[in-house]
PDB file of C-alpha atoms in Angstrom:
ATOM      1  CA  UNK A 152      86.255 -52.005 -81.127  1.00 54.00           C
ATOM      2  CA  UNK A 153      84.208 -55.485 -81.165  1.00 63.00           C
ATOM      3  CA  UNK A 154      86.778 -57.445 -80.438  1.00 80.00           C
ATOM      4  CA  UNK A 155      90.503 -57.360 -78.001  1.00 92.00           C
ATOM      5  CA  UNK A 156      93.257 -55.378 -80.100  1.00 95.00           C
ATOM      6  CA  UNK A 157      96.237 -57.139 -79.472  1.00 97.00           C
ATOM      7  CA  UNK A 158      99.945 -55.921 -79.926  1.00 97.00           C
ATOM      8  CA  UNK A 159     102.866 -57.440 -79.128  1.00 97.00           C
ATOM      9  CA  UNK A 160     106.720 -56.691 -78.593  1.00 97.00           C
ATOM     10  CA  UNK A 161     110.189 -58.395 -78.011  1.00 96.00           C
ATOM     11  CA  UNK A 162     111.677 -56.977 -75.773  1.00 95.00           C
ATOM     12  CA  UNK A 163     115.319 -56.707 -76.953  1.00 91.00           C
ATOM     13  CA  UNK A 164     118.341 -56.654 -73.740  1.00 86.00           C
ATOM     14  CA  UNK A 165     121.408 -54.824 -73.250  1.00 74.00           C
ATOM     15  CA  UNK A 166     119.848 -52.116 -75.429  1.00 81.00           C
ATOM     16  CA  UNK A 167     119.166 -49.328 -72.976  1.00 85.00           C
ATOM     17  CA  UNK A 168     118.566 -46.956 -75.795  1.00 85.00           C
ATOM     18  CA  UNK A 169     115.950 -48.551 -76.933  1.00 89.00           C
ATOM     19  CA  UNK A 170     113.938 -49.354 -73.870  1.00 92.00           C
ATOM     20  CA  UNK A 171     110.675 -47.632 -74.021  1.00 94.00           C
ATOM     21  CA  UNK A 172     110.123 -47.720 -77.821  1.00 94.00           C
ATOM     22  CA  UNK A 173     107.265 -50.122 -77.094  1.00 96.00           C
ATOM     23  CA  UNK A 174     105.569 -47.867 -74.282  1.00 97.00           C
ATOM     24  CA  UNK A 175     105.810 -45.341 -77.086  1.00 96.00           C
ATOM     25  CA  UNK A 176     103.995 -47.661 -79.913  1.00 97.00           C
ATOM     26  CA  UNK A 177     101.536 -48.798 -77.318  1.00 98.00           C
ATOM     27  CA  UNK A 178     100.750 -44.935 -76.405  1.00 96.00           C
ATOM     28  CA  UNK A 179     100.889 -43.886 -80.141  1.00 96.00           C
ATOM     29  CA  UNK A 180      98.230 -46.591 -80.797  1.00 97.00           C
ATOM     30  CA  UNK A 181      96.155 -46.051 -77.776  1.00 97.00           C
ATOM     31  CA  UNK A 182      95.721 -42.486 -78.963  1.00 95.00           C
ATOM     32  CA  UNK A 183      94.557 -43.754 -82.429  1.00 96.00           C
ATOM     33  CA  UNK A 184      91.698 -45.195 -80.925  1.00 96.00           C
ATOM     34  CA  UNK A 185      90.186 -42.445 -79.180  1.00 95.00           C
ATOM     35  CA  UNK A 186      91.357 -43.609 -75.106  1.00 96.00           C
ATOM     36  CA  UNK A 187      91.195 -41.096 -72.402  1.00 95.00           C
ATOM     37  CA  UNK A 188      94.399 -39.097 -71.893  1.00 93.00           C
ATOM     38  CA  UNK A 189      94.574 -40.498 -68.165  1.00 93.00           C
ATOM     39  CA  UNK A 190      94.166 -44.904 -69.273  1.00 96.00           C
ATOM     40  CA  UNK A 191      96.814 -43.637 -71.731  1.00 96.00           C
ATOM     41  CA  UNK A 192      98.989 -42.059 -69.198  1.00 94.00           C
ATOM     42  CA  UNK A 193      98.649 -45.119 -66.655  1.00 96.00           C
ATOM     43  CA  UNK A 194      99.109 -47.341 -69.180  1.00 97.00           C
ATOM     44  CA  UNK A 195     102.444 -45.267 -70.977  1.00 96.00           C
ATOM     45  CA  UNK A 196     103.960 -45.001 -67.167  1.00 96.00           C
ATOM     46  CA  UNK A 197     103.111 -48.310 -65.825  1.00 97.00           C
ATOM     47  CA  UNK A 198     104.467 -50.344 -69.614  1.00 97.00           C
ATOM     48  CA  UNK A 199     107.477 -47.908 -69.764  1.00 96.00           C
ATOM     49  CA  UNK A 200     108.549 -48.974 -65.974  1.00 95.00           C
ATOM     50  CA  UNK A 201     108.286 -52.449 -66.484  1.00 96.00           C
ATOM     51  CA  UNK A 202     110.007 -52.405 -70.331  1.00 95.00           C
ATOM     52  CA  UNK A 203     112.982 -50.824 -68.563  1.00 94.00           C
ATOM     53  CA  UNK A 204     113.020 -53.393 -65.448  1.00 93.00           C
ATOM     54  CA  UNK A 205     113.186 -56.137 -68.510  1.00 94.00           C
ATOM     55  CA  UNK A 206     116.646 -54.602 -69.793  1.00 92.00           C
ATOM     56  CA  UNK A 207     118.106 -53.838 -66.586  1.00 90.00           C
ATOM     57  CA  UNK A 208     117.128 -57.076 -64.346  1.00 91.00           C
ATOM     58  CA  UNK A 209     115.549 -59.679 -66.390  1.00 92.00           C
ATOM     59  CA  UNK A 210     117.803 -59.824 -70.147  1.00 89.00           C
ATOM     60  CA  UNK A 211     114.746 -58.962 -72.154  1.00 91.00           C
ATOM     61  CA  UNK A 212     111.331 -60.599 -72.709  1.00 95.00           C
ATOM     62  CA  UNK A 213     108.089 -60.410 -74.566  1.00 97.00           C
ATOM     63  CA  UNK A 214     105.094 -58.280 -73.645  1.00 98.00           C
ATOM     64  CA  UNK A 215     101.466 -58.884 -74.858  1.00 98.00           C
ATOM     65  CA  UNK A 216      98.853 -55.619 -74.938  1.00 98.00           C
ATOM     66  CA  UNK A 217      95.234 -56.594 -75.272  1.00 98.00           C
ATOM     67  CA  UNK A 218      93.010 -53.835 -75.555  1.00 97.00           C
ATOM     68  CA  UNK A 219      89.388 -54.444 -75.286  1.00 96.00           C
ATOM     69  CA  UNK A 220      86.814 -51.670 -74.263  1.00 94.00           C
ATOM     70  CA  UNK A 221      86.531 -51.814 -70.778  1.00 95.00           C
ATOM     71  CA  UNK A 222      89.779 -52.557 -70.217  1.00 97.00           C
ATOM     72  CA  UNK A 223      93.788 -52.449 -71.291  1.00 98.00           C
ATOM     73  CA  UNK A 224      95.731 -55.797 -70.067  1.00 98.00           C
ATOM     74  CA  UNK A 225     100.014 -55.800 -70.524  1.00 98.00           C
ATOM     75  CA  UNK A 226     101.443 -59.330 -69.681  1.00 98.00           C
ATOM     76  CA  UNK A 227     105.251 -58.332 -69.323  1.00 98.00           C
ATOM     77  CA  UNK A 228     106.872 -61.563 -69.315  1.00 97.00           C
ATOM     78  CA  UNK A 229     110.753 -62.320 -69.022  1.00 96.00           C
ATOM     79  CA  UNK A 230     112.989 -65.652 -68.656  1.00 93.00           C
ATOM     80  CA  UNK A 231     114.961 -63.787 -65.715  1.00 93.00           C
ATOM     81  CA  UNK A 232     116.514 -64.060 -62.833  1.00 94.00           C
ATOM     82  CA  UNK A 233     113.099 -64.039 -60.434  1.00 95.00           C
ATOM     83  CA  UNK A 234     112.248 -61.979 -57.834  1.00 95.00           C
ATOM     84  CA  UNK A 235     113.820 -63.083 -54.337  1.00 94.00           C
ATOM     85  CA  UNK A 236     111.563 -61.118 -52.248  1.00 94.00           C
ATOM     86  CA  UNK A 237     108.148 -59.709 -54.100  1.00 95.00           C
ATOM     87  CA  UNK A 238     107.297 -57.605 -50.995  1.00 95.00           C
ATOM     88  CA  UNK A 239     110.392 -55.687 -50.093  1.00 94.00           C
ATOM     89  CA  UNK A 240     111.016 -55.507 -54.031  1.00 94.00           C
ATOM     90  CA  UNK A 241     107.154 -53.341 -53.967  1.00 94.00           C
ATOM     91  CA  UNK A 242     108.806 -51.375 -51.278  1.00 94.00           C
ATOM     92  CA  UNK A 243     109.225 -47.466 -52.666  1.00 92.00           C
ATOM     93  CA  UNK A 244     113.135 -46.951 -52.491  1.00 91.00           C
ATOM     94  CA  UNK A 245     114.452 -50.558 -52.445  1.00 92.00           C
ATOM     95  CA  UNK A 246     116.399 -51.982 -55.802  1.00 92.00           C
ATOM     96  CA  UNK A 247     118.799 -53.986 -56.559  1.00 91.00           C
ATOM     97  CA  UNK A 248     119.754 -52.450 -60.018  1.00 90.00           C
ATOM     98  CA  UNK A 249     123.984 -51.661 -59.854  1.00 88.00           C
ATOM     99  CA  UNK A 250     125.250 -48.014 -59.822  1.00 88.00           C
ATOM    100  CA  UNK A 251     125.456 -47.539 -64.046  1.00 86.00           C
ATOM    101  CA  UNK A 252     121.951 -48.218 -63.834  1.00 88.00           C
ATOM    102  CA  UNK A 253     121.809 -45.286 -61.804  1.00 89.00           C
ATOM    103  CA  UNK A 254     123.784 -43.192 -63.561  1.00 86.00           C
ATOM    104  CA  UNK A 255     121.083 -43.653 -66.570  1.00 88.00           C
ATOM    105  CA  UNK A 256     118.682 -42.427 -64.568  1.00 91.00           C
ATOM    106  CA  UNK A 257     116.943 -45.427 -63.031  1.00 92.00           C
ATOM    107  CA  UNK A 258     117.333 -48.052 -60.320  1.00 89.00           C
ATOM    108  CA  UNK A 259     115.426 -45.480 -57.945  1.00 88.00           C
ATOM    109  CA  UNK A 260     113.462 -48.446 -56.147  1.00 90.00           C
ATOM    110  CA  UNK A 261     110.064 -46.826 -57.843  1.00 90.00           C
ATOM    111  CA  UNK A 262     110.097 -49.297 -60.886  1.00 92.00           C
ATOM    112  CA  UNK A 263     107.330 -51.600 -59.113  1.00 94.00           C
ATOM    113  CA  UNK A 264     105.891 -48.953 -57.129  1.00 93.00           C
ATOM    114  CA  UNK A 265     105.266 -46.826 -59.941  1.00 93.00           C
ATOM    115  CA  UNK A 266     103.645 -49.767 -61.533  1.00 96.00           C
ATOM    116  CA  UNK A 267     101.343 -50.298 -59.054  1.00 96.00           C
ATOM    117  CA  UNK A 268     100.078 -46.984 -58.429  1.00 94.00           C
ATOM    118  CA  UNK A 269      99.250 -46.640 -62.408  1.00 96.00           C
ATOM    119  CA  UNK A 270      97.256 -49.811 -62.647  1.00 97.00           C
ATOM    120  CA  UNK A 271      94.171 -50.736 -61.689  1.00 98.00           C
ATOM    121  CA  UNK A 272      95.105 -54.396 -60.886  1.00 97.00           C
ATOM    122  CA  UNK A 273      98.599 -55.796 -60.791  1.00 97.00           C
ATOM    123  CA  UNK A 274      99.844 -59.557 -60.061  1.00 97.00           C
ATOM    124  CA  UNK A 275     103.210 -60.718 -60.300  1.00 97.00           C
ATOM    125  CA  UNK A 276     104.410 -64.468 -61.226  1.00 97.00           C
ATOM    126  CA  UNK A 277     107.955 -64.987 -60.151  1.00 96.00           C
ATOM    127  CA  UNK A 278     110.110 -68.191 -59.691  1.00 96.00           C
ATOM    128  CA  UNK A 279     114.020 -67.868 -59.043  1.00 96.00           C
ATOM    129  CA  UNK A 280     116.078 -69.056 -61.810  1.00 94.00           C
ATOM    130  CA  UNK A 281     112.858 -69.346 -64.248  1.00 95.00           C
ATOM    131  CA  UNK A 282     111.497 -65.743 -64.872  1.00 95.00           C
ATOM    132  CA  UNK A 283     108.674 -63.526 -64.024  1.00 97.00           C
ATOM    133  CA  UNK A 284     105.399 -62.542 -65.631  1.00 97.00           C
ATOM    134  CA  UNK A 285     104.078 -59.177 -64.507  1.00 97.00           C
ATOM    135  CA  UNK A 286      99.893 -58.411 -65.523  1.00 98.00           C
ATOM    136  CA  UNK A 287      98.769 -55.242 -64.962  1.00 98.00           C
ATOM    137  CA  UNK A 288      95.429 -53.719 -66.027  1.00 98.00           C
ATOM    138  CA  UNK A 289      94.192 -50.315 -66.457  1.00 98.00           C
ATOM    139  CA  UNK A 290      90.325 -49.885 -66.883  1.00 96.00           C
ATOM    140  CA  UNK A 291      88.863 -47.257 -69.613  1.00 93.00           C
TER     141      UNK A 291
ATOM    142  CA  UNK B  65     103.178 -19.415 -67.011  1.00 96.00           C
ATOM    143  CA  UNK B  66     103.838 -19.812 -70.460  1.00 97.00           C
ATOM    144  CA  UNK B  67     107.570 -21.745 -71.645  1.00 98.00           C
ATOM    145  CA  UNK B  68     108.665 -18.414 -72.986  1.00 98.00           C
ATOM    146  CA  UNK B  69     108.495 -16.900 -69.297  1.00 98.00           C
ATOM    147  CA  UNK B  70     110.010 -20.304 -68.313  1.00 98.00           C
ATOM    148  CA  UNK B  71     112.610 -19.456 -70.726  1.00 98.00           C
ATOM    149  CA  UNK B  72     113.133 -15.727 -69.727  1.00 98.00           C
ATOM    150  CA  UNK B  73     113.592 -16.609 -65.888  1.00 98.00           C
ATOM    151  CA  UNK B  74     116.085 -18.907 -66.302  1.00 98.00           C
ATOM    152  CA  UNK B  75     117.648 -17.523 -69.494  1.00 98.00           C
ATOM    153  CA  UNK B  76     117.673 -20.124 -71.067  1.00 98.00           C
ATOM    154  CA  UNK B  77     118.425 -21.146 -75.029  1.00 97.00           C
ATOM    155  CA  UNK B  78     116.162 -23.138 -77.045  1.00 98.00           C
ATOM    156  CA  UNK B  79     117.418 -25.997 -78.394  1.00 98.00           C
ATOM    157  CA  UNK B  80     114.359 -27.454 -80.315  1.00 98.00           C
ATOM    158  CA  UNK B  81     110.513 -26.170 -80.106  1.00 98.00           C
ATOM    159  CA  UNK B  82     110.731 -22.538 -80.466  1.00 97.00           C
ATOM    160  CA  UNK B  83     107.369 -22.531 -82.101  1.00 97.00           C
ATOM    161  CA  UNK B  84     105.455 -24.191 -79.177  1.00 98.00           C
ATOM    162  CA  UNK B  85     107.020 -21.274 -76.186  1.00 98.00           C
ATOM    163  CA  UNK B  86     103.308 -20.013 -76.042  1.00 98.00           C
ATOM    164  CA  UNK B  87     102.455 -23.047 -74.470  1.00 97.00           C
ATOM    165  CA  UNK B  88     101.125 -23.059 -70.435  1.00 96.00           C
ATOM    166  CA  UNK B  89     102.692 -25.094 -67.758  1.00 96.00           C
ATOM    167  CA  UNK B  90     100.916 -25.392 -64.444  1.00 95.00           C
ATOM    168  CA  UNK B  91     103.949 -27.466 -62.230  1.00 95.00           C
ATOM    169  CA  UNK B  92     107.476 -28.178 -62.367  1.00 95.00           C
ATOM    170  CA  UNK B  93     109.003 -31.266 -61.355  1.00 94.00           C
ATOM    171  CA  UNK B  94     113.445 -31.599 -60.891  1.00 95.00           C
ATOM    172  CA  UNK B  95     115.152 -34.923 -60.772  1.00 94.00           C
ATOM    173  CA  UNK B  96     118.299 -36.698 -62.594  1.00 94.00           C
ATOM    174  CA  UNK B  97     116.123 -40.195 -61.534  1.00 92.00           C
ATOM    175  CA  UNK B  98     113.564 -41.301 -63.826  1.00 93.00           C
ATOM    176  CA  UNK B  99     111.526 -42.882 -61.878  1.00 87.00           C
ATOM    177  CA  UNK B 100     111.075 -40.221 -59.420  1.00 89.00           C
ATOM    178  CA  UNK B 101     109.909 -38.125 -62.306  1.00 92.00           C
ATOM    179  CA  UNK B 102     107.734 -41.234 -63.219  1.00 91.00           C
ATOM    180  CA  UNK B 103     106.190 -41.213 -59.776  1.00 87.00           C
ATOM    181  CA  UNK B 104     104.927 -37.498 -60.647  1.00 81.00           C
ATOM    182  CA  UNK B 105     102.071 -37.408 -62.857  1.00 75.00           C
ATOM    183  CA  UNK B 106     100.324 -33.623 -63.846  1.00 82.00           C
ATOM    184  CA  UNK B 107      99.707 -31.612 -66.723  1.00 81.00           C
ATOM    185  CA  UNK B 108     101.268 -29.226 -68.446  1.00 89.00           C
ATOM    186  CA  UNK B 109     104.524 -29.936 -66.594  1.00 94.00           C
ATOM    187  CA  UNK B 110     108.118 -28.747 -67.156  1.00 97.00           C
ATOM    188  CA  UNK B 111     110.858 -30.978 -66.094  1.00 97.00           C
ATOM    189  CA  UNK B 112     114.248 -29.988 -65.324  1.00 97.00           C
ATOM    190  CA  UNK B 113     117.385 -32.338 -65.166  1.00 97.00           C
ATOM    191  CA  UNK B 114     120.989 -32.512 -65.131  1.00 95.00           C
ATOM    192  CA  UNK B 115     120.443 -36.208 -66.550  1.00 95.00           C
ATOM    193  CA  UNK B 116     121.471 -36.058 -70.510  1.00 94.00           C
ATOM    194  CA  UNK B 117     120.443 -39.504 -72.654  1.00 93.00           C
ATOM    195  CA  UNK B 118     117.434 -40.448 -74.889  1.00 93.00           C
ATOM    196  CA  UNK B 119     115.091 -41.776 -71.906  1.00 94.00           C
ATOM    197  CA  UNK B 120     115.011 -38.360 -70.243  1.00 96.00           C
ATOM    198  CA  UNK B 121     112.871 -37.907 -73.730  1.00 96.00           C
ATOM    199  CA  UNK B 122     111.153 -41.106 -73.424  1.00 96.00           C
ATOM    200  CA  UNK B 123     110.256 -40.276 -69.986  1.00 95.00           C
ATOM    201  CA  UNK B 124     108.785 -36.775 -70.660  1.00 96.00           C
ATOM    202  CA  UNK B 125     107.374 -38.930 -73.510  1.00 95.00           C
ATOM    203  CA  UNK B 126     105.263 -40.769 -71.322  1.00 95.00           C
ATOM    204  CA  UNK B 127     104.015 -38.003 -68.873  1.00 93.00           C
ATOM    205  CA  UNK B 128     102.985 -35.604 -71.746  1.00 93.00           C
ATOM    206  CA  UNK B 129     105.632 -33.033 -70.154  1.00 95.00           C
ATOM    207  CA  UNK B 130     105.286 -29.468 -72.564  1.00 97.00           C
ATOM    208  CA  UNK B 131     109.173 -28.902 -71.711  1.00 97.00           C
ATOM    209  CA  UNK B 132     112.259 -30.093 -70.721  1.00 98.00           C
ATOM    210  CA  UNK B 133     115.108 -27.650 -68.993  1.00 98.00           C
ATOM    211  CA  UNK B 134     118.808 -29.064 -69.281  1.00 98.00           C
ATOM    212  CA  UNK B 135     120.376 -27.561 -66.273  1.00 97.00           C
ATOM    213  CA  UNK B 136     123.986 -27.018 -64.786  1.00 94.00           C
ATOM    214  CA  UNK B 137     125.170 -26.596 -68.437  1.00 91.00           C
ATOM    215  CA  UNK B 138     124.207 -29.760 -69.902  1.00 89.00           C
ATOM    216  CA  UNK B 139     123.943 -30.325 -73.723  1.00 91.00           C
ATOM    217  CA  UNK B 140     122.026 -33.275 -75.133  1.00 94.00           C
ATOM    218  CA  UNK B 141     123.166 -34.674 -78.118  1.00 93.00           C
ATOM    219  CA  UNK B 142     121.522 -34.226 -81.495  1.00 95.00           C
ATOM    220  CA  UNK B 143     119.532 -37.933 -81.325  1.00 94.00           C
ATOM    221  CA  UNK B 144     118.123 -36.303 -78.062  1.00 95.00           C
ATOM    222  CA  UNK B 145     117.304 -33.217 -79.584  1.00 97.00           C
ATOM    223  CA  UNK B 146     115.898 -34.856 -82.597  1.00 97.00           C
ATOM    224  CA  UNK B 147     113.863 -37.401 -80.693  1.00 96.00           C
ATOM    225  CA  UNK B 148     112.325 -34.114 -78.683  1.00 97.00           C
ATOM    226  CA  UNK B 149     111.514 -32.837 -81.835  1.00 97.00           C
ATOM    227  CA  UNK B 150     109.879 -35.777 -82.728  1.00 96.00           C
ATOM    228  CA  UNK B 151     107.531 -35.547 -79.762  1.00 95.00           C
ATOM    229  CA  UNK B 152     106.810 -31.705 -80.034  1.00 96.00           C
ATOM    230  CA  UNK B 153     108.505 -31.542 -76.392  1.00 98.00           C
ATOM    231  CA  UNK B 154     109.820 -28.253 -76.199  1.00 98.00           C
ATOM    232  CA  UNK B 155     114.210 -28.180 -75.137  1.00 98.00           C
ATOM    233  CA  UNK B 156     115.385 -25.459 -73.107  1.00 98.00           C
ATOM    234  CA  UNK B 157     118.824 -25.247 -71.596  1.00 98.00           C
ATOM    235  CA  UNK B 158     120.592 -23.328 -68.986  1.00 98.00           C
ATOM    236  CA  UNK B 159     123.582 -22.914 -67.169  1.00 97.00           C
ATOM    237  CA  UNK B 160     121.959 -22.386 -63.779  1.00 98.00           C
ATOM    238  CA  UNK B 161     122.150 -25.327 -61.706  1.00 97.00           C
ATOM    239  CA  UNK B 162     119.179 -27.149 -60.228  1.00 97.00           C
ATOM    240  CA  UNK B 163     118.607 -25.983 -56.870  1.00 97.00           C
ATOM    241  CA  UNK B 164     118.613 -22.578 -58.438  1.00 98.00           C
ATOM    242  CA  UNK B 165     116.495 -23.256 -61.383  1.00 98.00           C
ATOM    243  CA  UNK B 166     114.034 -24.789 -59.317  1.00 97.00           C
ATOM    244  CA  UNK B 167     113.975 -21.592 -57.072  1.00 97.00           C
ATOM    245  CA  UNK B 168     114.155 -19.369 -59.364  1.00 98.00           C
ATOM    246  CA  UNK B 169     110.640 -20.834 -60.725  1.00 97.00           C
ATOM    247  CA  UNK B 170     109.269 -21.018 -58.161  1.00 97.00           C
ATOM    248  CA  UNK B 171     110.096 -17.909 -56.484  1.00 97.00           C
ATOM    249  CA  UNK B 172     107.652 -16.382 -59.750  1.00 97.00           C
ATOM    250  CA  UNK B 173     104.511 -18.590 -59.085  1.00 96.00           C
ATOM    251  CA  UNK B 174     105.395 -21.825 -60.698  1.00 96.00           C
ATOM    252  CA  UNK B 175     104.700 -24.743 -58.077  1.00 90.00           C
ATOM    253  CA  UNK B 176     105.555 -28.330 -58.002  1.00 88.00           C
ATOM    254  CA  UNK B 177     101.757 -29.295 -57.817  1.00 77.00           C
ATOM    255  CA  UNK B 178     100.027 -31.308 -55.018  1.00 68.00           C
ATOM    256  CA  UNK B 179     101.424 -34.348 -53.476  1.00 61.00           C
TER     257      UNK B 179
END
């Protein structure tokens, strides 16, 4: 592995069903190439969390998976509504996401949390109105 | 344990993965919220939920859980069953509800694993 691997998805909306099927590619892949069980894990967790924030908040989006070894780097990026308030968004409990969200399971206020604790570095680009890029790395 | 004693205690019926009941599980973890289950990462885990669509799978998916208990009752469809399948994730359901499923586990040695 000489070079970045890189994989990317679309991110399709309104298709709760589906959300996740990239997180499972990703994993699938990751496991092809011989990664550790725990960068896989981090990486599955932290994709999966931020693949379902793209259906429920942000309409869909594209995410980029470059895979190098010393590191794995997802760019989740979405043409959303923004994030208001980045810091009480990272808050464990807090969401936004409306009751059938719920009901499915999600919209716990552990989305961003979750993503955090997974990663080894995370940084979030957000502008109301525009979108928001999430990149989070996990190291191998 | 293994998921056959899982299985026994809770008397439960297998819904997919009967070859894989030898397997070991170490912890249990009980939510109908994703993302609380997402917030608990060990191995060899069982999760039990009343929560019945396809990203109960993904989500045991992602945390290499060994089983998955339906409680209260609750049938999954047969995309859920077949995407378990898929996945080797073993499908167990009872009628006990949660609070009791969880005891009854735990009451014979399995824990929920260390903060």
């Amino acid at each position: 592995m000489d070079e970045a691997i890189v994989l990317t998805y679309e991110i399709s909306p309104d298709d709760f069903t589906r959300a996740g099927e990239a997180s499972s590619d990703v994993k699938g892949k990751l496991k092809q190439l011989g990664v550790s069980p725990e960068a896989i894990r981090k990486v599955a967790i932290a994709m999966y969390e931020g693949e379902i924030n793209m259906v429920i908040h942000a309409n869909g989006g594209g995410i980029r998976v470059e895979i190098t070894p010393v590191e794995i780097k997802m760019i989740l990026a979405d043409v959303g509504p923004g994030i208001p308030d980045v810091e009480q968004a990272m808050k464990a409990g807090y969401s936004t996401a409306p009751d059938e969200v719920r009901s499915l399971g999600f919209g716990a206020g552990m989305g961003l949390p979750n993503m955090k604790k997974y990663t080894d570095d995370m940084t979030i680009e957000t502008q109301l109105g525009v979108g928001t890029t999430i990149t989070m790395t996990v190291k191998m | 344990m293994t998921v056959k004693d899982v299985q026994e205690i809770l008397g439960a019926r297998v819904l997919t993965g009967e070859e894989f009941l030898d397997r070991e599980v170490r912890s249990a973890c009980g939510s109908d919220m994703m993302s609380d289950v997402l917030a608990f990462s060990k191995d060899h885990s069982v999760l039990l939920t009343g929560l019945c669509n396809p990203q109960v799978i993904r989500t045991a998916e992602m945390l290499d859980i060994v089983c998955l208990v339906f409680v209260r009752g609750k049938k999954p469809d047969e995309t859920i069953i077949e995407m378990a399948k898929e996945r080797e994730i073993i499908v167990l359901e009872t009628g006990h509800r949660m609070f009791s499923s969880c005891g009854m586990l735990y009451k014979a040695g399995l824990g929920g694993g260390a903060i």
